[in-house]
CSV table of C-alpha atoms in Angstrom, one decimal:
chain,number,residue,atom,x,y,z
S,1,MET,CA,110.9,89.6,110.0
S,2,LEU,CA,109.3,86.7,108.0
S,3,ALA,CA,106.1,87.4,106.4
S,4,SER,CA,103.9,85.7,103.8
S,5,PHE,CA,100.7,87.2,102.6
S,6,VAL,CA,98.1,86.5,99.9
S,7,VAL,CA,96.8,89.4,97.9
S,8,HIS,CA,93.4,89.1,96.2
S,9,LEU,CA,93.1,90.9,92.9
S,10,ARG,CA,90.3,91.6,90.5
S,11,PRO,CA,90.9,93.1,87.0
S,12,HIS,CA,88.8,96.1,86.0
S,13,ASN,CA,88.3,94.8,82.5
S,14,PRO,CA,89.2,91.5,80.7
S,15,ALA,CA,93.0,91.7,81.0
S,16,PRO,CA,95.4,89.9,78.7
S,17,LEU,CA,98.5,88.7,80.5
S,18,GLY,CA,102.0,88.4,79.3
S,19,ARG,CA,103.6,85.2,78.0
S,20,SER,CA,105.3,84.8,81.5
S,21,VAL,CA,102.9,85.6,84.3
S,22,GLY,CA,105.5,84.9,86.8
S,23,ARG,CA,107.7,87.7,85.5
S,24,SER,CA,104.8,90.0,85.5
S,25,MET,CA,104.1,89.3,89.2
S,26,HIS,CA,107.8,89.8,89.9
S,27,ALA,CA,107.8,93.1,88.0
S,28,LEU,CA,104.7,94.2,90.0
S,29,LEU,CA,106.5,93.6,93.2
S,30,LEU,CA,109.6,95.6,92.1
S,31,GLY,CA,107.4,98.5,90.8
S,32,MET,CA,105.4,98.7,94.1
S,33,VAL,CA,108.6,98.7,96.2
S,34,ARG,CA,110.1,101.4,93.8
S,35,GLN,CA,107.0,103.7,94.6
S,36,VAL,CA,108.3,104.0,98.2
S,37,ASP,CA,111.9,103.0,98.2
S,38,PRO,CA,113.6,103.3,94.7
S,39,GLU,CA,117.0,102.4,96.2
S,40,LEU,CA,115.7,99.1,97.6
S,41,SER,CA,113.9,98.3,94.3
S,42,ALA,CA,117.2,98.9,92.3
S,43,LEU,CA,119.1,96.7,94.8
S,44,LEU,CA,116.4,93.9,94.6
S,45,HIS,CA,116.4,94.1,90.8
S,46,GLY,CA,120.0,94.6,90.1
S,47,THR,CA,121.7,91.9,92.2
S,48,ASN,CA,122.2,88.2,91.0
S,49,ALA,CA,122.3,87.1,94.7
S,50,LEU,CA,119.6,85.4,96.6
S,51,LYS,CA,116.5,87.7,96.8
S,52,PRO,CA,114.8,88.4,100.2
S,53,PHE,CA,111.4,87.7,98.7
S,54,THR,CA,109.4,85.2,96.7
S,55,VAL,CA,106.5,85.7,94.4
S,56,SER,CA,104.0,83.1,93.3
S,57,MET,CA,102.3,82.9,89.9
S,58,LEU,CA,98.9,84.6,89.6
S,59,GLN,CA,96.4,82.0,90.7
S,60,GLY,CA,92.8,81.8,89.5
S,61,HIS,CA,90.7,80.9,86.6
S,62,PHE,CA,91.9,82.4,83.3
S,63,VAL,CA,90.0,82.4,79.9
S,64,ASP,CA,92.0,81.5,76.9
S,65,HIS,CA,91.7,83.8,73.9
S,66,ALA,CA,93.9,83.3,70.8
S,67,GLY,CA,96.2,81.1,72.9
S,68,ARG,CA,96.8,83.9,75.5
S,69,PRO,CA,95.5,83.9,79.1
S,70,PHE,CA,93.0,86.6,80.1
S,71,ALA,CA,92.1,87.5,83.6
S,72,VAL,CA,88.3,88.4,83.8
S,73,PRO,CA,86.5,90.7,86.0
S,74,SER,CA,84.1,88.0,87.2
S,75,GLU,CA,87.0,86.3,89.0
S,76,THR,CA,89.2,87.0,91.8
S,77,TYR,CA,92.9,86.2,91.5
S,78,ARG,CA,95.5,85.5,94.1
S,79,VAL,CA,99.3,86.1,94.4
S,80,ARG,CA,101.4,85.1,97.4
S,81,TYR,CA,104.3,87.2,98.5
S,82,THR,CA,107.0,86.0,101.0
S,83,VAL,CA,109.5,88.5,102.3
S,84,LEU,CA,112.5,87.7,104.6
S,85,GLU,CA,113.5,91.0,105.9
S,86,ALA,CA,111.8,94.0,107.3
S,87,ARG,CA,112.8,96.8,104.8
S,88,THR,CA,111.1,94.8,102.0
S,89,PHE,CA,108.1,93.9,104.1
S,90,SER,CA,107.6,97.6,105.0
S,91,ALA,CA,107.9,98.9,101.5
S,92,LEU,CA,105.6,96.3,99.9
S,93,GLY,CA,103.0,96.4,102.8
S,94,HIS,CA,102.9,100.2,102.7
S,95,VAL,CA,102.0,100.3,99.0
S,96,LEU,CA,99.6,97.4,99.1
S,97,LEU,CA,97.7,98.8,102.2
S,98,GLY,CA,97.6,102.2,100.5
S,99,LYS,CA,96.3,100.8,97.1
S,100,GLN,CA,93.5,99.0,99.1
S,101,LEU,CA,92.7,101.8,101.4
S,102,TYR,CA,92.4,104.4,98.6
S,103,ASP,CA,91.0,102.1,96.1
S,104,GLU,CA,93.9,102.7,93.7
S,105,PRO,CA,94.7,99.8,91.1
S,106,VAL,CA,97.9,97.9,90.8
S,107,ILE,CA,98.9,97.5,87.1
S,108,ILE,CA,99.8,94.1,85.8
S,109,ASP,CA,100.9,94.0,82.1
S,110,GLY,CA,99.4,97.4,81.6
S,111,GLU,CA,95.9,96.4,83.0
S,112,PRO,CA,94.5,97.9,86.2
S,113,PHE,CA,93.5,95.4,89.0
S,114,THR,CA,91.8,96.2,92.3
S,115,VAL,CA,93.4,95.0,95.6
S,116,GLU,CA,90.5,93.4,97.2
S,117,GLU,CA,92.0,91.8,100.2
S,118,ILE,CA,95.4,91.3,101.9
S,119,VAL,CA,95.5,88.1,103.9
S,120,VAL,CA,98.1,87.5,106.7
S,121,SER,CA,96.2,85.1,108.9
S,122,PRO,CA,97.1,81.4,108.4
S,123,GLU,CA,93.5,80.4,109.2
S,124,ARG,CA,92.2,82.6,106.3
S,125,ALA,CA,94.7,81.6,103.8
S,126,GLN,CA,94.8,77.8,104.3
S,127,GLY,CA,98.2,78.1,106.0
S,128,TRP,CA,99.7,80.2,103.2
S,129,ALA,CA,100.1,83.4,105.1
S,130,GLN,CA,101.6,84.4,108.4
S,131,VAL,CA,103.8,87.0,109.9
S,132,THR,CA,106.5,85.8,112.4
S,133,THR,CA,110.1,86.4,113.3
S,134,TYR,CA,113.1,84.0,113.0
S,135,ASP,CA,113.1,83.5,116.8
S,136,GLU,CA,109.4,82.5,116.9
S,137,LEU,CA,109.9,80.1,113.9
S,138,LEU,CA,112.8,78.4,115.7
S,139,ALA,CA,110.9,78.2,119.0
S,140,SER,CA,108.0,76.5,117.2
S,141,ALA,CA,110.2,73.9,115.3
S,142,SER,CA,109.8,70.3,116.2
S,143,SER,CA,112.8,68.5,117.7
S,144,ASN,CA,111.7,65.5,115.7
S,145,ARG,CA,114.5,64.8,113.1
S,146,GLN,CA,112.2,63.0,110.7
S,147,ILE,CA,109.8,64.6,108.3
């Protein structure tokens, strides 16, 4: 299972972000996985081995206030998750869909954000999202040896 999806988020209030937004987004992923699979979350957090996921920075327009980035309610922000195995995909997808369906916020640096949309279609995410398998990826690969 290979999945890449883009999550659209909107803060409820002006939201100050931590010094390392990348770490905040990583913590968000581990926290969401912990809600449905604490053992997997501990495994993903505790190992120094390669992780079966990637997390992008939070993308969007931030307002600077006293040298600190703030996310504002008038903007939508995006984060891209890529997962390389089914257990992580299942846990993360379960929580994100539940948050969107029941209008429950995710918490980033102590601030609530609404999950507005989860995009898995390459056409709707400018090629940044898709769900496939290793076999499908191999079958679609070009035999051309040059990039």
